């Protein structure tokens, strides 16, 4: 069974940092694009960042460029999202997903984790 398990969410003050982890269970990242998405209450799910673990190519949403970083540890089958200089508007449930196309559109991703809450207080 293909599973993605996120961890690392929590409550942090504005300006702080968090690192989210996305671990694959039951499959390897090889050949997949791994994306991070977020959804705030009343808003649509939006792409934050994505990575191709096989070649390291990455994309970022404009709203997080320069503040977030994405990386993969292929030996551990885990992708990380390092979030720095967090703002209250970053508050959302963050999901990781695996798909066949490296892009920030959610519709390209087939497998989704359960999500982890990130709350940034002002």
PDB file of C-alpha atoms in Angstrom:
ATOM      1  CA  UNK A   1       0.000   0.000   0.000  1.00  0.00           C
ATOM      2  CA  UNK A   2       1.357   3.414  -0.988  1.00  0.00           C
ATOM      3  CA  UNK A   3       1.492   5.849   1.890  1.00  0.00           C
ATOM      4  CA  UNK A   4       2.970   9.258   2.539  1.00  0.00           C
ATOM      5  CA  UNK A   5       3.429  10.268   6.153  1.00  0.00           C
ATOM      6  CA  UNK A   6       3.999  13.912   7.086  1.00  0.00           C
ATOM      7  CA  UNK A   7       5.409  15.141  10.358  1.00  0.00           C
ATOM      8  CA  UNK A   8       6.930  18.254  11.866  1.00  0.00           C
ATOM      9  CA  UNK A   9       4.014  20.646  11.998  1.00  0.00           C
ATOM     10  CA  UNK A  10       3.222  22.745  15.033  1.00  0.00           C
ATOM     11  CA  UNK A  11       2.785  26.196  16.488  1.00  0.00           C
ATOM     12  CA  UNK A  12       5.504  28.772  15.956  1.00  0.00           C
ATOM     13  CA  UNK A  13       5.800  32.531  16.326  1.00  0.00           C
ATOM     14  CA  UNK A  14       6.158  34.758  13.301  1.00  0.00           C
ATOM     15  CA  UNK A  15       9.756  34.813  12.156  1.00  0.00           C
ATOM     16  CA  UNK A  16      10.376  31.296  13.405  1.00  0.00           C
ATOM     17  CA  UNK A  17      11.185  28.081  11.561  1.00  0.00           C
ATOM     18  CA  UNK A  18       9.802  24.596  11.162  1.00  0.00           C
ATOM     19  CA  UNK A  19      10.928  21.581   9.169  1.00  0.00           C
ATOM     20  CA  UNK A  20       8.333  19.261   7.737  1.00  0.00           C
ATOM     21  CA  UNK A  21       9.121  15.688   6.753  1.00  0.00           C
ATOM     22  CA  UNK A  22       7.392  13.467   4.216  1.00  0.00           C
ATOM     23  CA  UNK A  23       8.238   9.782   4.379  1.00  0.00           C
ATOM     24  CA  UNK A  24       7.231   7.262   1.736  1.00  0.00           C
ATOM     25  CA  UNK A  25       5.913   3.918   2.912  1.00  0.00           C
ATOM     26  CA  UNK A  26       5.427   1.053   0.495  1.00  0.00           C
ATOM     27  CA  UNK A  27       7.172   2.655  -2.482  1.00  0.00           C
ATOM     28  CA  UNK A  28      10.283   4.585  -3.391  1.00  0.00           C
ATOM     29  CA  UNK A  29      10.475   8.150  -4.629  1.00  0.00           C
ATOM     30  CA  UNK A  30      12.371   7.066  -7.733  1.00  0.00           C
ATOM     31  CA  UNK A  31      10.499   8.334 -10.779  1.00  0.00           C
ATOM     32  CA  UNK A  32       8.062  10.472  -8.792  1.00  0.00           C
ATOM     33  CA  UNK A  33       7.753  14.179  -8.268  1.00  0.00           C
ATOM     34  CA  UNK A  34       7.155  15.049  -4.618  1.00  0.00           C
ATOM     35  CA  UNK A  35       5.213  18.177  -3.830  1.00  0.00           C
ATOM     36  CA  UNK A  36       4.261  20.130  -0.753  1.00  0.00           C
ATOM     37  CA  UNK A  37       0.874  21.795  -0.730  1.00  0.00           C
ATOM     38  CA  UNK A  38      -1.092  23.772   1.806  1.00  0.00           C
ATOM     39  CA  UNK A  39      -4.689  24.566   2.448  1.00  0.00           C
ATOM     40  CA  UNK A  40      -5.944  27.276   4.765  1.00  0.00           C
ATOM     41  CA  UNK A  41      -9.561  27.385   5.974  1.00  0.00           C
ATOM     42  CA  UNK A  42     -11.861  28.613   3.234  1.00  0.00           C
ATOM     43  CA  UNK A  43      -9.119  28.611   0.628  1.00  0.00           C
ATOM     44  CA  UNK A  44      -8.144  26.311  -2.192  1.00  0.00           C
ATOM     45  CA  UNK A  45      -5.210  23.946  -1.887  1.00  0.00           C
ATOM     46  CA  UNK A  46      -2.099  25.574  -3.307  1.00  0.00           C
ATOM     47  CA  UNK A  47       1.300  24.298  -4.319  1.00  0.00           C
ATOM     48  CA  UNK A  48       4.199  25.445  -2.148  1.00  0.00           C
ATOM     49  CA  UNK A  49       7.199  23.576  -3.506  1.00  0.00           C
ATOM     50  CA  UNK A  50       8.112  20.407  -5.338  1.00  0.00           C
ATOM     51  CA  UNK A  51      11.202  18.350  -6.034  1.00  0.00           C
ATOM     52  CA  UNK A  52      12.312  15.599  -8.339  1.00  0.00           C
ATOM     53  CA  UNK A  53      14.368  13.370  -6.009  1.00  0.00           C
ATOM     54  CA  UNK A  54      16.089  11.702  -8.959  1.00  0.00           C
ATOM     55  CA  UNK A  55      17.743  14.877 -10.288  1.00  0.00           C
ATOM     56  CA  UNK A  56      17.148  17.497  -7.587  1.00  0.00           C
ATOM     57  CA  UNK A  57      15.119  19.900  -9.718  1.00  0.00           C
ATOM     58  CA  UNK A  58      12.866  22.112  -7.619  1.00  0.00           C
ATOM     59  CA  UNK A  59      10.129  24.705  -7.935  1.00  0.00           C
ATOM     60  CA  UNK A  60       8.753  27.155  -5.412  1.00  0.00           C
ATOM     61  CA  UNK A  61       5.660  29.274  -5.201  1.00  0.00           C
ATOM     62  CA  UNK A  62       6.449  33.000  -5.334  1.00  0.00           C
ATOM     63  CA  UNK A  63       4.999  33.460  -1.867  1.00  0.00           C
ATOM     64  CA  UNK A  64       7.682  31.246  -0.284  1.00  0.00           C
ATOM     65  CA  UNK A  65      10.735  31.882  -2.473  1.00  0.00           C
ATOM     66  CA  UNK A  66      13.745  32.813  -0.398  1.00  0.00           C
ATOM     67  CA  UNK A  67      12.105  31.546   2.806  1.00  0.00           C
ATOM     68  CA  UNK A  68      11.425  27.846   2.179  1.00  0.00           C
ATOM     69  CA  UNK A  69      13.783  25.135   1.006  1.00  0.00           C
ATOM     70  CA  UNK A  70      13.019  21.617  -0.173  1.00  0.00           C
ATOM     71  CA  UNK A  71      15.365  18.635  -0.124  1.00  0.00           C
ATOM     72  CA  UNK A  72      15.295  14.882  -0.351  1.00  0.00           C
ATOM     73  CA  UNK A  73      17.171  12.094   1.385  1.00  0.00           C
ATOM     74  CA  UNK A  74      16.785   9.254  -1.067  1.00  0.00           C
ATOM     75  CA  UNK A  75      18.373   6.715   1.262  1.00  0.00           C
ATOM     76  CA  UNK A  76      15.619   7.446   3.776  1.00  0.00           C
ATOM     77  CA  UNK A  77      12.900   7.923   1.155  1.00  0.00           C
ATOM     78  CA  UNK A  78      12.077  11.228   2.826  1.00  0.00           C
ATOM     79  CA  UNK A  79      11.520  14.746   1.519  1.00  0.00           C
ATOM     80  CA  UNK A  80      11.892  17.761   3.773  1.00  0.00           C
ATOM     81  CA  UNK A  81      10.413  21.235   3.646  1.00  0.00           C
ATOM     82  CA  UNK A  82      12.459  23.718   5.658  1.00  0.00           C
ATOM     83  CA  UNK A  83      10.344  26.767   6.416  1.00  0.00           C
ATOM     84  CA  UNK A  84      12.073  29.903   7.664  1.00  0.00           C
ATOM     85  CA  UNK A  85      10.883  33.434   8.385  1.00  0.00           C
ATOM     86  CA  UNK A  86       7.385  32.116   8.840  1.00  0.00           C
ATOM     87  CA  UNK A  87       4.462  34.510   8.582  1.00  0.00           C
ATOM     88  CA  UNK A  88       0.907  34.257   9.927  1.00  0.00           C
ATOM     89  CA  UNK A  89      -0.298  33.834   6.346  1.00  0.00           C
ATOM     90  CA  UNK A  90       1.687  30.579   6.148  1.00  0.00           C
ATOM     91  CA  UNK A  91      -0.800  29.057   8.575  1.00  0.00           C
ATOM     92  CA  UNK A  92      -2.440  26.044   6.915  1.00  0.00           C
ATOM     93  CA  UNK A  93      -2.582  22.284   6.796  1.00  0.00           C
ATOM     94  CA  UNK A  94       0.446  21.146   4.823  1.00  0.00           C
ATOM     95  CA  UNK A  95       0.275  18.041   2.661  1.00  0.00           C
ATOM     96  CA  UNK A  96       2.885  16.148   0.722  1.00  0.00           C
ATOM     97  CA  UNK A  97       2.006  14.287  -2.432  1.00  0.00           C
ATOM     98  CA  UNK A  98       3.616  12.079  -5.066  1.00  0.00           C
ATOM     99  CA  UNK A  99       2.929  12.319  -8.759  1.00  0.00           C
ATOM    100  CA  UNK A 100       4.302  11.923 -12.219  1.00  0.00           C
ATOM    101  CA  UNK A 101       4.815  15.549 -13.249  1.00  0.00           C
ATOM    102  CA  UNK A 102       7.049  18.066 -11.482  1.00  0.00           C
ATOM    103  CA  UNK A 103       4.762  21.047 -11.097  1.00  0.00           C
ATOM    104  CA  UNK A 104       2.832  22.923  -8.413  1.00  0.00           C
ATOM    105  CA  UNK A 105      -0.641  22.024  -9.599  1.00  0.00           C
ATOM    106  CA  UNK A 106      -2.370  19.610  -7.211  1.00  0.00           C
ATOM    107  CA  UNK A 107      -4.170  17.754  -9.997  1.00  0.00           C
ATOM    108  CA  UNK A 108      -0.902  16.192 -11.195  1.00  0.00           C
ATOM    109  CA  UNK A 109      -0.403  14.299  -7.947  1.00  0.00           C
ATOM    110  CA  UNK A 110      -1.846  10.861  -7.287  1.00  0.00           C
ATOM    111  CA  UNK A 111      -0.891   9.976  -3.715  1.00  0.00           C
ATOM    112  CA  UNK A 112      -1.437  12.238  -0.732  1.00  0.00           C
ATOM    113  CA  UNK A 113      -0.474  12.253   2.902  1.00  0.00           C
ATOM    114  CA  UNK A 114      -2.854  13.005   5.743  1.00  0.00           C
ATOM    115  CA  UNK A 115      -1.548  16.519   6.336  1.00  0.00           C
ATOM    116  CA  UNK A 116       0.114  18.294   9.223  1.00  0.00           C
ATOM    117  CA  UNK A 117      -1.035  21.559  10.799  1.00  0.00           C
ATOM    118  CA  UNK A 118       1.255  24.569  10.771  1.00  0.00           C
ATOM    119  CA  UNK A 119       0.140  27.562  12.805  1.00  0.00           C
ATOM    120  CA  UNK A 120       2.109  30.799  12.847  1.00  0.00           C
ATOM    121  CA  UNK A 121       1.156  33.274  15.532  1.00  0.00           C
ATOM    122  CA  UNK A 122       1.705  37.009  15.166  1.00  0.00           C
TER     123      UNK A 122
END
